Tab-separated table of C-alpha atoms in Angstrom:
chain	number	residue	atom	x	y	z
X	1450	UNK	CA	12.662	6.435	4.101
X	1451	UNK	CA	11.136	4.549	7.046
X	1452	UNK	CA	9.678	5.230	10.439
X	1453	UNK	CA	9.264	2.783	13.295
X	1454	UNK	CA	5.733	3.059	14.644
X	1455	UNK	CA	4.898	2.317	18.278
X	1456	UNK	CA	2.396	-0.432	17.449
X	1457	UNK	CA	3.706	-3.949	17.897
X	1458	UNK	CA	3.555	-5.958	14.675
X	1459	UNK	CA	2.383	-9.537	14.371
X	1460	UNK	CA	5.116	-12.136	14.115
X	1461	UNK	CA	6.527	-12.492	10.626
X	1462	UNK	CA	5.791	-15.694	8.674
X	1463	UNK	CA	8.328	-18.446	8.139
X	1464	UNK	CA	10.891	-17.461	5.491
X	1465	UNK	CA	11.514	-20.506	3.328
X	1466	UNK	CA	8.752	-22.180	1.416
X	1467	UNK	CA	5.134	-21.656	2.246
X	1468	UNK	CA	1.606	-21.017	1.053
X	1469	UNK	CA	-0.215	-17.704	0.810
X	1470	UNK	CA	-3.961	-17.161	0.474
X	1471	UNK	CA	-4.954	-14.493	-2.055
X	1472	UNK	CA	-8.428	-13.219	-1.215
X	1473	UNK	CA	-10.790	-12.418	-4.109
X	1474	UNK	CA	-7.969	-12.343	-6.677
X	1475	UNK	CA	-8.475	-10.318	-9.852
X	1476	UNK	CA	-6.230	-8.427	-12.255
X	1477	UNK	CA	-3.358	-7.099	-10.115
X	1478	UNK	CA	-4.013	-9.683	-7.390
X	1479	UNK	CA	-3.307	-12.545	-9.802
X	1480	UNK	CA	0.222	-11.198	-10.215
X	1481	UNK	CA	0.988	-12.421	-6.702
X	1482	UNK	CA	1.100	-15.999	-8.031
X	1483	UNK	CA	4.285	-15.707	-10.151
X	1484	UNK	CA	5.821	-13.205	-7.716
X	1485	UNK	CA	5.459	-15.672	-4.829
X	1486	UNK	CA	6.509	-18.623	-6.986
X	1487	UNK	CA	9.892	-16.932	-7.553
X	1488	UNK	CA	10.526	-17.491	-3.844
X	1489	UNK	CA	9.180	-21.059	-3.801
X	1490	UNK	CA	5.759	-20.170	-2.369
X	1491	UNK	CA	2.404	-21.549	-3.479
X	1492	UNK	CA	-0.785	-19.517	-3.758
X	1493	UNK	CA	-4.342	-20.453	-2.799
X	1494	UNK	CA	-7.280	-18.464	-4.206
X	1495	UNK	CA	-10.202	-17.665	-1.896
X	1496	UNK	CA	-13.286	-16.583	-3.817
X	1497	UNK	CA	-17.021	-16.086	-3.456
X	1498	UNK	CA	-19.218	-18.817	-5.028
X	1499	UNK	CA	-19.973	-16.688	-8.105
X	1500	UNK	CA	-16.310	-15.922	-8.834
X	1501	UNK	CA	-13.790	-18.599	-9.749
X	1502	UNK	CA	-10.317	-17.916	-11.180
X	1503	UNK	CA	-9.267	-19.540	-14.424
X	1504	UNK	CA	-7.503	-22.871	-14.019
X	1505	UNK	CA	-4.409	-21.544	-15.796
X	1506	UNK	CA	-3.633	-18.823	-13.259
X	1507	UNK	CA	-1.317	-21.084	-11.263
X	1508	UNK	CA	-3.173	-21.363	-7.934
X	1509	UNK	CA	-2.494	-24.518	-5.941
X	1510	UNK	CA	-6.118	-24.675	-4.773
X	1511	UNK	CA	-9.369	-22.738	-5.074
X	1512	UNK	CA	-11.251	-22.289	-1.810
X	1513	UNK	CA	-14.831	-21.053	-1.948
X	1514	UNK	CA	-15.884	-18.789	0.903
X	1515	UNK	CA	-19.577	-19.391	1.703
X	1516	UNK	CA	-20.166	-16.813	4.463
X	1517	UNK	CA	-18.693	-18.963	7.265
X	1518	UNK	CA	-15.447	-17.364	8.421
X	1519	UNK	CA	-14.754	-20.292	10.736
X	1520	UNK	CA	-14.991	-22.876	7.929
X	1521	UNK	CA	-12.902	-20.910	5.475
X	1522	UNK	CA	-10.219	-20.269	8.101
X	1523	UNK	CA	-10.171	-23.959	9.052
X	1524	UNK	CA	-9.773	-24.931	5.392
X	1525	UNK	CA	-6.840	-22.538	4.951
X	1526	UNK	CA	-5.275	-23.788	8.172
X	1527	UNK	CA	-5.404	-27.371	6.858
X	1528	UNK	CA	-3.658	-26.204	3.684
X	1529	UNK	CA	-0.850	-24.714	5.765
X	1530	UNK	CA	-1.499	-21.116	4.775
X	1531	UNK	CA	1.126	-18.844	6.332
X	1532	UNK	CA	0.081	-15.484	4.913
X	1533	UNK	CA	-3.070	-13.714	3.739
X	1534	UNK	CA	-3.038	-11.168	0.907
X	1535	UNK	CA	-5.764	-8.925	-0.483
X	1536	UNK	CA	-6.391	-9.881	-4.107
X	1537	UNK	CA	-8.755	-7.044	-5.096
X	1538	UNK	CA	-10.950	-4.376	-3.467
X	1539	UNK	CA	-13.635	-7.038	-2.957
X	1540	UNK	CA	-11.274	-9.053	-0.745
X	1541	UNK	CA	-10.178	-6.286	1.622
X	1542	UNK	CA	-12.596	-7.003	4.478
X	1543	UNK	CA	-12.344	-10.805	4.293
X	1544	UNK	CA	-8.533	-10.664	4.198
X	1545	UNK	CA	-8.452	-8.646	7.432
X	1546	UNK	CA	-10.848	-11.078	9.106
X	1547	UNK	CA	-9.038	-14.236	7.956
X	1548	UNK	CA	-5.608	-12.909	8.946
X	1549	UNK	CA	-6.885	-12.200	12.467
X	1550	UNK	CA	-8.660	-15.575	12.676
X	1551	UNK	CA	-5.525	-17.456	11.595
X	1552	UNK	CA	-3.231	-15.334	13.825
X	1553	UNK	CA	-1.230	-14.225	10.794
X	1554	UNK	CA	0.214	-10.785	10.016
X	1555	UNK	CA	-2.479	-8.350	8.915
X	1556	UNK	CA	-3.953	-4.921	9.463
X	1557	UNK	CA	-5.766	-3.975	12.667
X	1558	UNK	CA	-9.369	-5.173	12.781
X	1559	UNK	CA	-10.588	-2.397	15.077
X	1560	UNK	CA	-9.870	0.222	12.410
X	1561	UNK	CA	-10.889	-1.828	9.359
X	1562	UNK	CA	-14.258	-0.106	8.893
X	1563	UNK	CA	-12.630	3.298	9.286
X	1564	UNK	CA	-10.037	2.565	6.591
X	1565	UNK	CA	-12.731	1.582	4.103
X	1566	UNK	CA	-14.889	4.698	4.569
X	1567	UNK	CA	-13.635	8.135	3.501
X	1568	UNK	CA	-15.933	9.936	5.943
X	1569	UNK	CA	-14.871	7.836	8.921
X	1570	UNK	CA	-11.212	8.099	7.883
X	1571	UNK	CA	-11.286	11.897	7.913
X	1572	UNK	CA	-13.073	11.994	11.277
X	1573	UNK	CA	-10.605	9.552	12.849
X	1574	UNK	CA	-7.596	11.523	11.628
X	1575	UNK	CA	-9.013	14.833	12.826
X	1576	UNK	CA	-9.722	13.266	16.241
X	1577	UNK	CA	-6.079	12.143	16.345
X	1578	UNK	CA	-4.858	15.660	15.584
X	1579	UNK	CA	-3.857	14.782	12.009
X	1580	UNK	CA	-4.834	17.066	9.138
X	1581	UNK	CA	-7.736	15.779	7.034
X	1582	UNK	CA	-10.653	17.264	5.073
X	1583	UNK	CA	-13.676	18.392	7.066
X	1584	UNK	CA	-16.629	16.290	5.969
X	1585	UNK	CA	-20.069	14.911	6.750
X	1586	UNK	CA	-21.131	11.316	6.158
X	1587	UNK	CA	-24.890	11.032	5.806
X	1588	UNK	CA	-27.679	9.226	3.957
X	1589	UNK	CA	-29.891	12.360	3.999
X	1590	UNK	CA	-29.575	15.097	1.402
X	1591	UNK	CA	-31.083	17.616	3.837
X	1592	UNK	CA	-28.264	16.960	6.323
X	1593	UNK	CA	-25.668	17.449	3.613
X	1594	UNK	CA	-27.228	20.746	2.542
X	1595	UNK	CA	-27.433	21.989	6.139
X	1596	UNK	CA	-23.779	21.124	6.708
X	1597	UNK	CA	-22.755	22.888	3.489
X	1598	UNK	CA	-24.602	26.024	4.608
X	1599	UNK	CA	-23.035	25.855	8.057
X	1600	UNK	CA	-19.443	25.448	6.822
X	1601	UNK	CA	-19.706	28.192	4.179
X	1602	UNK	CA	-17.094	26.421	2.048
X	1603	UNK	CA	-16.772	27.702	-1.514
X	1604	UNK	CA	-16.147	24.288	-3.089
X	1605	UNK	CA	-17.190	20.853	-1.835
X	1606	UNK	CA	-16.760	17.312	-3.120
X	1607	UNK	CA	-19.529	14.705	-3.001
X	1608	UNK	CA	-18.320	11.121	-3.164
X	1609	UNK	CA	-19.081	7.531	-2.276
X	1610	UNK	CA	-17.553	6.618	1.115
X	1611	UNK	CA	-15.734	3.566	-0.306
X	1612	UNK	CA	-12.443	4.781	-1.858
X	1613	UNK	CA	-12.520	1.841	-4.313
X	1614	UNK	CA	-15.996	2.709	-5.626
X	1615	UNK	CA	-15.938	3.258	-9.419
X	1616	UNK	CA	-18.281	6.264	-9.508
X	1617	UNK	CA	-16.300	9.515	-9.755
X	1618	UNK	CA	-16.600	12.264	-7.189
X	1619	UNK	CA	-18.255	15.573	-8.079
X	1620	UNK	CA	-17.043	19.081	-7.274
X	1621	UNK	CA	-19.986	21.185	-6.039
X	1622	UNK	CA	-20.162	24.967	-5.750
X	1623	UNK	CA	-23.891	25.512	-5.162
X	1624	UNK	CA	-26.821	23.773	-3.503
X	1625	UNK	CA	-28.090	22.812	-6.953
X	1626	UNK	CA	-24.714	21.169	-7.681
X	1627	UNK	CA	-25.018	19.134	-4.487
X	1628	UNK	CA	-28.586	18.074	-5.286
X	1629	UNK	CA	-27.663	17.061	-8.828
X	1630	UNK	CA	-24.582	15.096	-7.745
X	1631	UNK	CA	-26.541	13.498	-4.894
X	1632	UNK	CA	-29.177	12.094	-7.224
X	1633	UNK	CA	-26.473	10.719	-9.545
X	1634	UNK	CA	-24.618	8.919	-6.740
X	1635	UNK	CA	-27.372	8.023	-4.275
X	1636	UNK	CA	-28.973	4.700	-5.181
X	1637	UNK	CA	-30.821	3.715	-1.986
X	1638	UNK	CA	-32.410	5.404	1.000
X	1639	UNK	CA	-29.872	3.866	3.394
X	1640	UNK	CA	-26.691	4.467	1.389
X	1641	UNK	CA	-24.519	7.180	2.969
X	1642	UNK	CA	-22.477	9.598	0.922
X	1643	UNK	CA	-19.599	11.830	1.977
X	1644	UNK	CA	-19.633	15.586	1.406
X	1645	UNK	CA	-16.235	17.112	2.144
X	1646	UNK	CA	-14.378	20.321	1.582
X	1647	UNK	CA	-12.542	20.498	-1.728
X	1648	UNK	CA	-8.833	20.876	-1.024
X	1649	UNK	CA	-7.520	22.461	-4.207
X	1650	UNK	CA	-3.897	21.372	-4.065
X	1651	UNK	CA	-1.703	19.008	-6.039
X	1652	UNK	CA	-2.568	15.352	-5.520
X	1653	UNK	CA	0.171	12.859	-4.686
X	1654	UNK	CA	-0.205	9.081	-5.060
X	1655	UNK	CA	2.010	7.542	-2.377
X	1656	UNK	CA	2.914	3.845	-2.370
X	1657	UNK	CA	3.926	2.209	0.894
X	1658	UNK	CA	5.012	-1.149	2.265
X	1659	UNK	CA	4.556	-2.061	5.924
X	1660	UNK	CA	5.962	-4.937	7.965
X	1661	UNK	CA	7.953	-5.786	11.079
X	1662	UNK	CA	11.031	-3.673	11.661
X	1663	UNK	CA	14.305	-4.918	13.168
X	1664	UNK	CA	12.946	-4.530	16.705
X	1665	UNK	CA	9.576	-6.149	15.906
X	1666	UNK	CA	7.640	-2.879	15.799
X	1667	UNK	CA	5.613	-1.843	12.760
X	1668	UNK	CA	7.806	-0.206	10.133
X	1669	UNK	CA	6.373	1.820	7.228
X	1670	UNK	CA	8.409	2.393	4.064
X	1671	UNK	CA	7.588	4.895	1.341
X	1672	UNK	CA	8.393	3.188	-1.960
X	1673	UNK	CA	7.204	5.808	-4.480
X	1674	UNK	CA	5.576	9.241	-4.607
X	1675	UNK	CA	3.812	10.326	-7.809
X	1676	UNK	CA	2.775	13.946	-8.317
X	1677	UNK	CA	-0.477	14.006	-10.294
X	1678	UNK	CA	-1.700	16.695	-12.672
X	1679	UNK	CA	-5.490	16.639	-13.112
X	1680	UNK	CA	-7.991	18.086	-15.533
X	1681	UNK	CA	-10.856	20.352	-14.459
X	1682	UNK	CA	-13.076	17.281	-14.015
X	1683	UNK	CA	-10.439	15.584	-11.814
X	1684	UNK	CA	-9.069	13.070	-14.325
X	1685	UNK	CA	-5.353	12.346	-13.995
X	1686	UNK	CA	-3.646	13.506	-17.208
X	1687	UNK	CA	-0.007	13.334	-16.047
X	1688	UNK	CA	1.900	11.766	-13.160
X	1689	UNK	CA	5.550	12.532	-12.349
X	1690	UNK	CA	7.710	10.418	-10.061
X	1691	UNK	CA	8.817	12.724	-7.264
X	1692	UNK	CA	12.347	12.665	-5.909
X	1693	UNK	CA	12.264	11.513	-2.296
X	1694	UNK	CA	15.177	13.725	-1.232
X	1695	UNK	CA	13.430	17.104	-1.045
X	1696	UNK	CA	11.570	18.807	1.804
X	1697	UNK	CA	8.162	18.269	0.156
X	1698	UNK	CA	8.744	14.534	-0.233
X	1699	UNK	CA	9.836	14.251	3.384
X	1700	UNK	CA	6.775	16.153	4.606
X	1701	UNK	CA	4.500	13.890	2.552
X	1702	UNK	CA	6.306	10.766	3.783
X	1703	UNK	CA	6.170	11.700	7.479
X	1704	UNK	CA	2.489	12.617	7.212
X	1705	UNK	CA	1.623	9.398	5.374
X	1706	UNK	CA	3.407	7.235	7.928
X	1707	UNK	CA	1.502	8.964	10.748
X	1708	UNK	CA	-1.801	8.249	9.006
X	1709	UNK	CA	-0.881	4.605	8.376
X	1710	UNK	CA	-0.176	4.128	12.055
X	1711	UNK	CA	-3.362	5.934	13.127
X	1712	UNK	CA	-5.471	3.832	10.717
X	1713	UNK	CA	-4.033	0.484	11.799
X	1714	UNK	CA	-1.922	-0.427	8.767
X	1715	UNK	CA	0.441	-3.100	10.065
X	1716	UNK	CA	1.322	-5.375	7.162
X	1717	UNK	CA	1.531	-5.291	3.384
X	1718	UNK	CA	1.118	-2.680	0.672
X	1719	UNK	CA	-1.034	0.433	0.688
X	1720	UNK	CA	-1.474	3.385	-1.631
X	1721	UNK	CA	-2.699	6.748	-0.444
X	1722	UNK	CA	-3.859	9.865	-2.235
X	1723	UNK	CA	-2.654	12.933	-0.358
X	1724	UNK	CA	-2.971	16.597	-1.239
X	1725	UNK	CA	-0.752	19.399	-0.011
X	1726	UNK	CA	-2.234	22.715	1.128
X	1727	UNK	CA	0.412	25.447	1.650
X	1728	UNK	CA	-1.120	26.801	4.875
X	1729	UNK	CA	-2.225	23.410	6.290
X	1730	UNK	CA	0.256	20.871	5.001
X	1731	UNK	CA	-0.590	17.363	3.708
X	1732	UNK	CA	-4.117	15.948	3.996
X	1733	UNK	CA	-5.273	12.406	3.207
X	1734	UNK	CA	-8.001	12.072	0.563
X	1735	UNK	CA	-8.126	8.275	0.321
X	1736	UNK	CA	-6.331	5.127	1.439
X	1737	UNK	CA	-6.451	1.706	-0.178
X	1738	UNK	CA	-4.855	-1.626	0.723
X	1739	UNK	CA	-5.898	-3.607	-2.351
X	1740	UNK	CA	-3.069	-4.537	-4.762
X	1741	UNK	CA	-1.865	-1.993	-7.264
X	1742	UNK	CA	-0.115	-2.855	-10.519
X	1743	UNK	CA	0.787	-0.295	-13.139
X	1744	UNK	CA	1.267	-0.876	-16.849
X	1745	UNK	CA	4.794	-1.658	-18.084
X	1746	UNK	CA	5.787	-3.024	-14.679
X	1747	UNK	CA	9.176	-4.304	-15.862
X	1748	UNK	CA	10.154	-0.946	-17.344
X	1749	UNK	CA	8.908	0.903	-14.266
X	1750	UNK	CA	10.826	-1.417	-11.962
X	1751	UNK	CA	14.037	-0.748	-13.906
X	1752	UNK	CA	13.419	3.003	-13.789
X	1753	UNK	CA	12.194	3.304	-10.200
X	1754	UNK	CA	13.313	0.146	-8.375
X	1755	UNK	CA	9.687	-0.290	-7.252
X	1756	UNK	CA	7.004	-2.890	-7.990
X	1757	UNK	CA	4.222	-3.139	-5.358
X	1758	UNK	CA	3.438	-6.800	-6.094
X	1759	UNK	CA	7.017	-8.074	-6.169
X	1760	UNK	CA	8.003	-5.899	-3.197
X	1761	UNK	CA	5.170	-7.412	-1.147
X	1762	UNK	CA	6.149	-10.953	-2.153
X	1763	UNK	CA	9.757	-10.254	-1.173
X	1764	UNK	CA	8.742	-8.920	2.247
X	1765	UNK	CA	6.380	-11.822	2.900
X	1766	UNK	CA	8.753	-14.611	1.889
X	1767	UNK	CA	12.107	-13.269	3.099
X	1768	UNK	CA	11.344	-10.460	5.535
X	1769	UNK	CA	13.438	-8.133	3.360
X	1770	UNK	CA	12.537	-5.002	1.445
X	1771	UNK	CA	13.810	-4.162	-2.044
X	1772	UNK	CA	17.237	-2.561	-2.076
X	1773	UNK	CA	17.120	1.131	-2.930
X	1774	UNK	CA	18.278	1.903	-6.434
X	1775	UNK	CA	20.067	5.203	-6.805
X	1776	UNK	CA	19.072	6.890	-10.053
X	1777	UNK	CA	19.291	10.555	-9.090
X	1778	UNK	CA	19.203	11.712	-12.726
X	1779	UNK	CA	16.285	9.584	-13.953
X	1780	UNK	CA	12.966	11.349	-14.501
X	1781	UNK	CA	9.847	9.214	-14.936
X	1782	UNK	CA	6.468	10.477	-16.141
X	1783	UNK	CA	3.170	8.839	-17.105
X	1784	UNK	CA	1.052	10.661	-19.711
X	1785	UNK	CA	-2.655	9.910	-20.226
X	1786	UNK	CA	-4.383	10.166	-23.588
X	1787	UNK	CA	-7.698	11.927	-22.951
X	1788	UNK	CA	-9.798	12.515	-26.080
X	1789	UNK	CA	-12.212	15.415	-26.049
X	1790	UNK	CA	-14.488	13.757	-28.599
X	1791	UNK	CA	-15.411	10.287	-29.833
X	1792	UNK	CA	-13.241	9.036	-32.664
X	1793	UNK	CA	-10.477	6.568	-33.529
X	1794	UNK	CA	-6.691	6.628	-33.140
X	1795	UNK	CA	-4.931	8.005	-36.192
X	1796	UNK	CA	-2.220	5.677	-37.499
X	1797	UNK	CA	0.415	8.256	-38.463
X	1798	UNK	CA	0.084	10.418	-35.347
X	1799	UNK	CA	0.030	7.364	-33.073
X	1800	UNK	CA	3.269	6.155	-34.681
X	1801	UNK	CA	4.766	9.622	-34.179
X	1802	UNK	CA	4.110	9.828	-30.434
X	1803	UNK	CA	5.049	6.224	-29.631
X	1804	UNK	CA	8.397	6.725	-31.406
X	1805	UNK	CA	9.362	9.785	-29.350
X	1806	UNK	CA	12.839	9.470	-27.727
X	1807	UNK	CA	11.631	9.408	-24.110
X	1808	UNK	CA	8.703	6.991	-24.610
X	1809	UNK	CA	9.828	3.774	-22.902
X	1810	UNK	CA	6.502	1.908	-22.906
X	1811	UNK	CA	2.780	2.319	-23.512
X	1812	UNK	CA	-0.437	0.562	-22.754
X	1813	UNK	CA	-1.887	-1.329	-25.719
X	1814	UNK	CA	-2.514	1.314	-28.387
X	1815	UNK	CA	-3.652	0.269	-31.840
X	1816	UNK	CA	-4.387	2.452	-34.849
X	1817	UNK	CA	-8.090	2.844	-35.709
X	1818	UNK	CA	-9.102	1.770	-32.181
X	1819	UNK	CA	-12.345	3.592	-31.272
X	1820	UNK	CA	-12.035	6.118	-28.444
X	1821	UNK	CA	-14.661	7.853	-26.347
X	1822	UNK	CA	-14.742	11.427	-25.145
X	1823	UNK	CA	-13.500	12.074	-21.600
X	1824	UNK	CA	-12.404	8.447	-21.114
X	1825	UNK	CA	-8.709	7.584	-20.787
X	1826	UNK	CA	-7.656	5.916	-24.032
X	1827	UNK	CA	-4.246	4.791	-22.822
X	1828	UNK	CA	-0.975	5.760	-21.165
X	1829	UNK	CA	2.583	6.442	-22.232
X	1830	UNK	CA	5.587	6.027	-19.927
X	1831	UNK	CA	8.350	8.578	-20.466
X	1832	UNK	CA	11.846	8.089	-18.989
X	1833	UNK	CA	14.822	10.421	-19.397
X	1834	UNK	CA	17.885	11.744	-17.580
X	1835	UNK	CA	16.772	15.311	-18.327
X	1836	UNK	CA	13.298	16.526	-17.379
X	1837	UNK	CA	13.376	18.970	-20.291
X	1838	UNK	CA	13.370	16.051	-22.735
X	1839	UNK	CA	10.218	14.699	-21.100
X	1840	UNK	CA	8.522	18.089	-21.197
X	1841	UNK	CA	9.378	18.507	-24.892
X	1842	UNK	CA	7.910	15.114	-25.768
X	1843	UNK	CA	4.872	15.850	-23.601
X	1844	UNK	CA	4.247	18.961	-25.699
X	1845	UNK	CA	4.509	16.886	-28.875
X	1846	UNK	CA	1.945	14.412	-27.518
X	1847	UNK	CA	-0.520	17.189	-26.677
X	1848	UNK	CA	0.097	18.789	-30.072
X	1849	UNK	CA	-0.668	15.452	-31.754
X	1850	UNK	CA	-3.980	15.367	-29.900
X	1851	UNK	CA	-4.853	18.795	-31.275
X	1852	UNK	CA	-3.751	17.814	-34.794
X	1853	UNK	CA	-6.123	14.845	-34.964
X	1854	UNK	CA	-4.735	11.931	-32.941
X	1855	UNK	CA	-8.320	10.883	-32.260
X	1856	UNK	CA	-9.521	11.530	-35.813
X	1857	UNK	CA	-12.403	13.749	-36.656
X	1858	UNK	CA	-15.204	14.185	-34.101
X	1859	UNK	CA	-17.909	11.575	-34.505
X	1860	UNK	CA	-21.257	13.321	-35.000
X	1861	UNK	CA	-24.642	11.687	-34.796
X	1862	UNK	CA	-27.546	12.990	-36.822
X	1863	UNK	CA	-30.616	14.012	-34.832
X	1864	UNK	CA	-33.439	11.523	-35.202
């Protein structure tokens, strides 16, 4: 599913051998190195002085960025860099700046600050006539409380404006809830926070890939849509791969492509969290352009035909997108293990759930591993031709949790 946007895309890089700069690489970003190497491309790491990749990660060079954009760009130019990739959330801003400085494909600079701020994102979309949560972005608690009183919204969410920030958002129903959440999240007198209406619909994680289309205009592709089930405290406990052939998937795809265009996404991967409100339609909750890599990537790629890192490398080096794989009968689900108390993984029950017929892969799960309450212990990937088989195994997994998968609750004696 693709849509040609009216914005003109930057010229595509040369498609043979080349060198790509990976900005602030970490975790998923390091996976660009082997993905690019498959197409004969080298990778250069650009890092801050305090962060240096390991020598065994396969980078051709390590370039240290010391605040001077001009010097770093000149260094990359001398190395023959033909593409710039975001290597982690910390590299998002610098990647946009370097791509523009080197006249290489990248996202629009004039909307960069908007993309990286949830409050500004919502305001920009609403100004463009695109559905988004109503919100206020402010560094003053009094302003947030006044806005909450004015809007008369039953439930609000207080969050950090940066969608990559690790602190979780808080659902607030009263002024006391807002005050309490504010003091947990607010760490300086100048730091703004975003208070927005809570849109109580299903959340969808939507993966996209953007690049030049056949006519040179910006072309957005939807590569995967995951429907997320969340707990009361907004932790993802299940994610189901959504078929892209239904009316809901098409509505989500068309909305997401409109938002990508409005927010200046012109090149590379992005992943958006969108909710769907029956009387309002889709609404964007967050947008990120840092790399995303799931667990069990090889199994997921076989089941879905999608791998954000390898798809991006293919687009960058060849100008092509991954061929669509038709698996109309395959159902794919990710299940999170969420202990309700501290404990340790029980050997027998862990063996039972990992041996279930639909379990195709898991994160690293080891018997007797300590677990903490309300923190995700791990994930299981379920794949089947029949959704009923997945639902049956999901029930077994939840039953195992209730039977003692996490052992007995760990109690501490009062001092």
